[in-house]
mmCIF file of C-alpha atoms in Angstrom:
data_model
loop_
_atom_site.group_PDB
_atom_site.id
_atom_site.type_symbol
_atom_site.label_atom_id
_atom_site.label_comp_id
_atom_site.label_asym_id
_atom_site.label_seq_id
_atom_site.Cartn_x
_atom_site.Cartn_y
_atom_site.Cartn_z
ATOM 1 C CA MET A 1 107.817 -39.730 -57.966
ATOM 2 C CA THR A 2 109.470 -43.046 -57.282
ATOM 3 C CA ALA A 3 112.530 -43.063 -55.040
ATOM 4 C CA VAL A 4 114.266 -45.747 -57.124
ATOM 5 C CA SER A 5 114.135 -46.083 -60.906
ATOM 6 C CA ILE A 6 115.100 -48.964 -63.191
ATOM 7 C CA ALA A 7 116.248 -48.778 -66.802
ATOM 8 C CA THR A 8 117.466 -51.482 -69.170
ATOM 9 C CA HIS A 9 120.469 -51.196 -71.487
ATOM 10 C CA GLY A 10 120.504 -54.481 -73.372
ATOM 11 C CA ASN A 11 121.334 -57.128 -70.768
ATOM 12 C CA VAL A 12 122.510 -54.518 -68.243
ATOM 13 C CA VAL A 13 120.018 -53.112 -65.720
ATOM 14 C CA VAL A 14 120.602 -49.622 -64.300
ATOM 15 C CA ILE A 15 119.169 -49.032 -60.816
ATOM 16 C CA SER A 16 119.144 -45.376 -59.731
ATOM 17 C CA ILE A 17 118.474 -43.782 -56.355
ATOM 18 C CA ASP A 18 116.241 -40.869 -57.338
ATOM 19 C CA ARG A 19 115.961 -38.279 -54.553
ATOM 20 C CA ARG A 20 118.020 -35.521 -56.110
ATOM 21 C CA GLU A 21 116.348 -32.866 -53.942
ATOM 22 C CA ARG A 22 117.689 -34.666 -50.844
ATOM 23 C CA ARG A 23 121.051 -35.564 -52.411
ATOM 24 C CA ASN A 24 119.750 -39.139 -52.702
ATOM 25 C CA ALA A 25 119.497 -39.613 -48.946
ATOM 26 C CA ILE A 26 118.254 -43.108 -48.154
ATOM 27 C CA ASP A 27 114.787 -43.018 -46.598
ATOM 28 C CA ILE A 28 112.469 -45.966 -46.063
ATOM 29 C CA ASP A 29 111.097 -45.614 -49.620
ATOM 30 C CA VAL A 30 114.636 -45.945 -51.001
ATOM 31 C CA VAL A 31 115.277 -48.952 -48.761
ATOM 32 C CA ARG A 32 112.162 -50.710 -50.028
ATOM 33 C CA GLY A 33 112.715 -49.506 -53.580
ATOM 34 C CA LEU A 34 116.239 -50.879 -53.728
ATOM 35 C CA GLN A 35 115.177 -54.184 -52.197
ATOM 36 C CA GLU A 36 112.443 -54.529 -54.815
ATOM 37 C CA ALA A 37 114.728 -53.370 -57.645
ATOM 38 C CA PHE A 38 117.427 -55.918 -56.803
ATOM 39 C CA ALA A 39 114.774 -58.643 -56.565
ATOM 40 C CA LYS A 40 113.398 -57.668 -60.006
ATOM 41 C CA PHE A 41 116.913 -57.606 -61.425
ATOM 42 C CA ASP A 42 117.642 -61.065 -60.050
ATOM 43 C CA ALA A 43 114.434 -62.449 -61.588
ATOM 44 C CA SER A 44 115.006 -60.718 -64.946
ATOM 45 C CA ASP A 45 117.089 -61.623 -67.974
ATOM 46 C CA GLY A 46 119.542 -58.893 -67.020
ATOM 47 C CA ARG A 47 123.057 -60.194 -66.418
ATOM 48 C CA VAL A 48 124.690 -57.239 -64.664
ATOM 49 C CA ALA A 49 123.319 -54.312 -62.648
ATOM 50 C CA VAL A 50 124.731 -50.798 -62.454
ATOM 51 C CA LEU A 51 123.754 -48.968 -59.260
ATOM 52 C CA THR A 52 124.007 -45.176 -59.226
ATOM 53 C CA GLY A 53 122.419 -41.975 -57.959
ATOM 54 C CA VAL A 54 120.568 -39.306 -59.933
ATOM 55 C CA GLY A 55 122.271 -35.911 -59.939
ATOM 56 C CA ASP A 56 125.577 -34.822 -58.450
ATOM 57 C CA ASP A 57 125.789 -37.336 -55.568
ATOM 58 C CA PHE A 58 125.632 -41.087 -55.249
ATOM 59 C CA SER A 59 124.041 -40.638 -51.813
ATOM 60 C CA VAL A 60 124.759 -38.765 -48.599
ATOM 61 C CA GLY A 61 123.617 -41.768 -46.550
ATOM 62 C CA SER A 62 120.479 -42.538 -44.597
ATOM 63 C CA ASP A 63 117.862 -40.063 -43.429
ATOM 64 C CA PRO A 64 117.646 -39.827 -39.627
ATOM 65 C CA ASN A 65 114.116 -41.258 -39.698
ATOM 66 C CA VAL A 66 115.250 -44.627 -41.091
ATOM 67 C CA PRO A 67 115.711 -47.251 -38.346
ATOM 68 C CA VAL A 68 119.246 -48.624 -38.521
ATOM 69 C CA THR A 69 117.701 -52.086 -38.159
ATOM 70 C CA GLU A 70 116.024 -51.685 -41.571
ATOM 71 C CA LEU A 71 119.045 -50.696 -43.668
ATOM 72 C CA TRP A 72 120.188 -54.280 -44.286
ATOM 73 C CA ARG A 73 117.153 -54.710 -46.550
ATOM 74 C CA CYS A 74 118.623 -52.567 -49.343
ATOM 75 C CA MET A 75 122.103 -54.095 -49.289
ATOM 76 C CA PRO A 76 122.809 -56.388 -52.270
ATOM 77 C CA THR A 77 123.411 -60.048 -51.277
ATOM 78 C CA ILE A 78 121.904 -59.312 -47.836
ATOM 79 C CA GLY A 79 118.460 -57.787 -48.367
ATOM 80 C CA THR A 80 118.041 -59.780 -51.562
ATOM 81 C CA VAL A 81 119.698 -62.909 -52.900
ATOM 82 C CA THR A 82 121.513 -62.382 -56.187
ATOM 83 C CA LYS A 83 124.533 -64.103 -57.671
ATOM 84 C CA LYS A 84 124.585 -61.638 -60.566
ATOM 85 C CA PRO A 85 127.381 -59.036 -60.608
ATOM 86 C CA ILE A 86 126.692 -55.459 -59.471
ATOM 87 C CA VAL A 87 128.717 -52.398 -60.500
ATOM 88 C CA THR A 88 128.374 -49.059 -58.708
ATOM 89 C CA ALA A 89 128.781 -45.738 -60.512
ATOM 90 C CA VAL A 90 129.672 -43.102 -57.914
ATOM 91 C CA ALA A 91 129.898 -39.327 -58.152
ATOM 92 C CA GLY A 92 129.970 -36.698 -55.426
ATOM 93 C CA GLU A 93 129.235 -37.877 -51.904
ATOM 94 C CA CYS A 94 129.054 -41.540 -50.916
ATOM 95 C CA GLN A 95 128.520 -41.552 -47.163
ATOM 96 C CA GLY A 96 127.343 -43.796 -44.345
ATOM 97 C CA SER A 97 124.860 -46.444 -45.438
ATOM 98 C CA ALA A 98 125.553 -45.493 -49.074
ATOM 99 C CA PHE A 99 129.219 -46.253 -48.426
ATOM 100 C CA THR A 100 128.140 -49.682 -47.162
ATOM 101 C CA LEU A 101 125.865 -50.129 -50.172
ATOM 102 C CA ASN A 102 128.848 -49.527 -52.423
ATOM 103 C CA MET A 103 130.982 -51.887 -50.326
ATOM 104 C CA PHE A 104 128.670 -54.825 -51.054
ATOM 105 C CA ALA A 105 128.844 -54.302 -54.822
ATOM 106 C CA ASP A 106 131.343 -56.292 -56.881
ATOM 107 C CA LEU A 107 132.920 -53.478 -58.897
ATOM 108 C CA CYS A 108 133.025 -49.701 -58.518
ATOM 109 C CA VAL A 109 133.571 -46.811 -60.915
ATOM 110 C CA ALA A 110 133.980 -43.371 -59.351
ATOM 111 C CA ASP A 111 134.297 -40.072 -61.116
ATOM 112 C CA GLU A 112 137.063 -37.760 -59.951
ATOM 113 C CA SER A 113 134.633 -35.710 -57.845
ATOM 114 C CA ALA A 114 133.685 -38.650 -55.625
ATOM 115 C CA ASN A 115 134.280 -38.708 -51.887
ATOM 116 C CA PHE A 116 133.834 -41.807 -49.743
ATOM 117 C CA CYS A 117 133.121 -41.454 -46.039
ATOM 118 C CA TYR A 118 131.797 -43.568 -43.193
ATOM 119 C CA PRO A 119 131.025 -40.897 -40.534
ATOM 120 C CA GLU A 120 129.097 -43.050 -38.073
ATOM 121 C CA GLY A 121 131.787 -42.508 -35.432
ATOM 122 C CA THR A 122 130.564 -38.907 -35.266
ATOM 123 C CA HIS A 123 126.904 -39.981 -35.001
ATOM 124 C CA GLY A 124 127.110 -42.250 -31.973
ATOM 125 C CA ALA A 125 125.503 -45.319 -33.568
ATOM 126 C CA TRP A 126 126.055 -47.804 -36.387
ATOM 127 C CA GLY A 127 124.565 -51.026 -37.702
ATOM 128 C CA GLY A 128 127.769 -53.052 -37.969
ATOM 129 C CA LEU A 129 127.641 -53.861 -41.686
ATOM 130 C CA ALA A 130 130.664 -51.691 -42.500
ATOM 131 C CA ALA A 131 132.888 -54.078 -40.513
ATOM 132 C CA GLY A 132 133.030 -56.092 -43.735
ATOM 133 C CA LEU A 133 135.248 -53.380 -45.199
ATOM 134 C CA ALA A 134 138.238 -54.973 -43.461
ATOM 135 C CA VAL A 135 137.975 -58.116 -45.619
ATOM 136 C CA ARG A 136 137.608 -56.126 -48.837
ATOM 137 C CA ILE A 137 140.520 -53.689 -48.565
ATOM 138 C CA PRO A 138 143.704 -53.763 -46.440
ATOM 139 C CA HIS A 139 143.010 -53.819 -42.706
ATOM 140 C CA LYS A 140 144.832 -50.618 -41.749
ATOM 141 C CA ILE A 141 143.141 -48.602 -44.496
ATOM 142 C CA ALA A 142 139.747 -50.012 -43.513
ATOM 143 C CA MET A 143 140.340 -48.991 -39.908
ATOM 144 C CA GLU A 144 141.431 -45.537 -41.058
ATOM 145 C CA VAL A 145 138.119 -45.108 -42.877
ATOM 146 C CA LEU A 146 136.069 -46.471 -39.976
ATOM 147 C CA LEU A 147 137.864 -44.873 -37.023
ATOM 148 C CA LEU A 148 138.730 -41.445 -38.406
ATOM 149 C CA SER A 149 135.273 -40.842 -39.947
ATOM 150 C CA GLN A 150 136.934 -38.629 -42.548
ATOM 151 C CA PRO A 151 136.316 -38.608 -46.324
ATOM 152 C CA ILE A 152 138.756 -40.109 -48.783
ATOM 153 C CA SER A 153 138.998 -39.074 -52.413
ATOM 154 C CA ALA A 154 138.248 -41.209 -55.448
ATOM 155 C CA ARG A 155 141.983 -41.494 -56.093
ATOM 156 C CA ARG A 156 142.702 -42.617 -52.517
ATOM 157 C CA ALA A 157 139.827 -45.115 -52.735
ATOM 158 C CA TYR A 158 141.275 -46.430 -55.988
ATOM 159 C CA GLU A 159 144.708 -46.859 -54.409
ATOM 160 C CA ALA A 160 143.093 -48.682 -51.457
ATOM 161 C CA GLY A 161 141.229 -51.112 -53.724
ATOM 162 C CA LEU A 162 137.738 -49.779 -53.008
ATOM 163 C CA VAL A 163 137.385 -48.410 -56.562
ATOM 164 C CA ASN A 164 138.211 -50.157 -59.860
ATOM 165 C CA ARG A 165 138.215 -47.151 -62.198
ATOM 166 C CA VAL A 166 138.422 -43.389 -61.698
ATOM 167 C CA ALA A 167 136.473 -41.769 -64.529
ATOM 168 C CA PRO A 168 136.572 -38.154 -65.718
ATOM 169 C CA ARG A 169 133.970 -35.913 -64.104
ATOM 170 C CA GLY A 170 130.491 -36.860 -65.292
ATOM 171 C CA LYS A 171 131.643 -40.038 -67.064
ATOM 172 C CA HIS A 172 131.096 -42.492 -64.197
ATOM 173 C CA ILE A 173 127.862 -44.016 -65.513
ATOM 174 C CA GLU A 174 129.218 -44.285 -69.043
ATOM 175 C CA THR A 175 132.369 -46.009 -67.765
ATOM 176 C CA ALA A 176 130.370 -48.307 -65.472
ATOM 177 C CA LEU A 177 128.164 -49.322 -68.405
ATOM 178 C CA GLU A 178 131.234 -50.126 -70.485
ATOM 179 C CA ILE A 179 132.536 -52.430 -67.736
ATOM 180 C CA ALA A 180 129.083 -53.942 -67.161
ATOM 181 C CA HIS A 181 128.676 -54.800 -70.838
ATOM 182 C CA VAL A 182 132.064 -56.537 -70.825
ATOM 183 C CA VAL A 183 130.997 -58.663 -67.849
ATOM 184 C CA ALA A 184 127.573 -59.275 -69.405
ATOM 185 C CA ALA A 185 129.257 -60.700 -72.507
ATOM 186 C CA ARG A 186 130.986 -63.387 -70.425
ATOM 187 C CA ALA A 187 129.438 -66.780 -69.601
ATOM 188 C CA PRO A 188 126.643 -65.910 -67.134
ATOM 189 C CA LEU A 189 126.855 -69.098 -65.080
ATOM 190 C CA VAL A 190 130.611 -68.673 -64.679
ATOM 191 C CA MET A 191 130.182 -65.030 -63.583
ATOM 192 C CA GLN A 192 127.500 -65.999 -61.077
ATOM 193 C CA SER A 193 129.519 -68.920 -59.750
ATOM 194 C CA MET A 194 132.569 -66.696 -59.279
ATOM 195 C CA LYS A 195 130.530 -64.157 -57.310
ATOM 196 C CA HIS A 196 128.834 -66.890 -55.273
ATOM 197 C CA PHE A 197 132.111 -68.563 -54.325
ATOM 198 C CA VAL A 198 133.762 -65.293 -53.334
ATOM 199 C CA THR A 199 130.795 -63.729 -51.533
ATOM 200 C CA ASP A 200 129.514 -66.788 -49.702
ATOM 201 C CA HIS A 201 132.645 -68.879 -49.158
ATOM 202 C CA VAL A 202 135.760 -66.681 -49.291
ATOM 203 C CA LEU A 203 134.821 -63.348 -47.706
ATOM 204 C CA VAL A 204 134.427 -63.520 -43.942
ATOM 205 C CA GLN A 205 130.945 -62.363 -42.916
ATOM 206 C CA SER A 206 130.582 -59.870 -40.085
ATOM 207 C CA PRO A 207 128.013 -60.512 -37.316
ATOM 208 C CA SER A 208 125.660 -57.948 -38.854
ATOM 209 C CA GLU A 209 125.910 -59.578 -42.292
ATOM 210 C CA ILE A 210 125.017 -62.949 -40.793
ATOM 211 C CA LEU A 211 122.122 -61.377 -38.877
ATOM 212 C CA GLY A 212 120.841 -59.616 -42.009
ATOM 213 C CA ARG A 213 120.929 -62.734 -44.158
ATOM 214 C CA THR A 214 119.342 -64.815 -41.382
ATOM 215 C CA THR A 215 116.574 -62.232 -40.902
ATOM 216 C CA ARG A 216 115.960 -62.158 -44.666
ATOM 217 C CA ASP A 217 115.618 -65.933 -44.884
ATOM 218 C CA LEU A 218 113.371 -66.239 -41.814
ATOM 219 C CA THR A 219 111.207 -63.331 -42.977
ATOM 220 C CA ALA A 220 110.674 -65.107 -46.301
ATOM 221 C CA VAL A 221 109.436 -68.184 -44.421
ATOM 222 C CA ARG A 222 107.299 -66.212 -41.972
ATOM 223 C CA THR A 223 105.547 -64.237 -44.724
ATOM 224 C CA SER A 224 105.141 -67.153 -47.143
ATOM 225 C CA GLN A 225 101.905 -68.630 -48.460
ATOM 226 C CA ASP A 226 102.748 -71.833 -46.619
ATOM 227 C CA ALA A 227 102.961 -69.996 -43.282
ATOM 228 C CA ALA A 228 99.526 -68.474 -43.861
ATOM 229 C CA GLU A 229 98.153 -71.859 -44.978
ATOM 230 C CA GLY A 230 99.554 -73.535 -41.876
ATOM 231 C CA LYS A 231 97.729 -71.053 -39.627
ATOM 232 C CA ARG A 232 94.463 -71.458 -41.549
ATOM 233 C CA ALA A 233 94.687 -75.250 -41.495
ATOM 234 C CA MET A 234 95.320 -75.289 -37.760
ATOM 235 C CA ALA A 235 92.368 -72.973 -37.109
ATOM 236 C CA GLU A 236 90.107 -75.067 -39.354
ATOM 237 C CA GLY A 237 91.272 -78.397 -37.975
ATOM 238 C CA ARG A 238 92.407 -79.846 -41.313
ATOM 239 C CA PRO A 239 95.701 -81.001 -42.863
ATOM 240 C CA PRO A 240 97.582 -78.134 -44.495
ATOM 241 C CA GLU A 241 98.102 -78.018 -48.268
ATOM 242 C CA PHE A 242 101.580 -76.574 -48.723
ATOM 243 C CA VAL A 243 102.755 -75.239 -52.116
ATOM 244 C CA GLY A 244 106.358 -74.361 -51.327
ATOM 245 C CA LYS A 245 105.836 -70.591 -51.704
#
């Protein structure tokens, strides 16, 4: 069974974390699955993505066996490049790295059962990406979430600006799809330009965001066909034939 599933609703793509038996905990298969799913979405004709979790929870965060240094890979705009809008549909628990995953989306719908928590202060380690919360919601509320490591309700998250809509229980995906279809009906290049300007030029990037994006870009170069061709050409004593891939 795949850890991440993709479904298409017209020009909206639904990406679902699918580990219901583990409350959608993020293991390495989910990390890779989300990275691949966002890349497929970006290359597709889909205009908007809805990100959700199968079952009662969005996700309880990362499994202990996932290296914190790998989590950046599944974060939209960090692990993959996409200017297309992303909407999260959250129910139940949204904790830790899942909280950060939601933070990097553009819009959020939460059903009234949702709880948002960043408990890394109780774990003794963190990857730094959640620092970006302080440029997305008011500073004091961001520090409350980060420093207290206590859950906040969907209503509190809505009041703080972390959530756009609070949906009735079980209606979060339906409501997120309604919003996504509205955005998808708008001029795609305008929507993408708006996201690009805000994400890349208005929001201050934390050190971990910069590191993640830098690692992504350098990894793409290091694992490219041209890198392999350069090594072969050097070993064979001939000029390389680069293809730009």
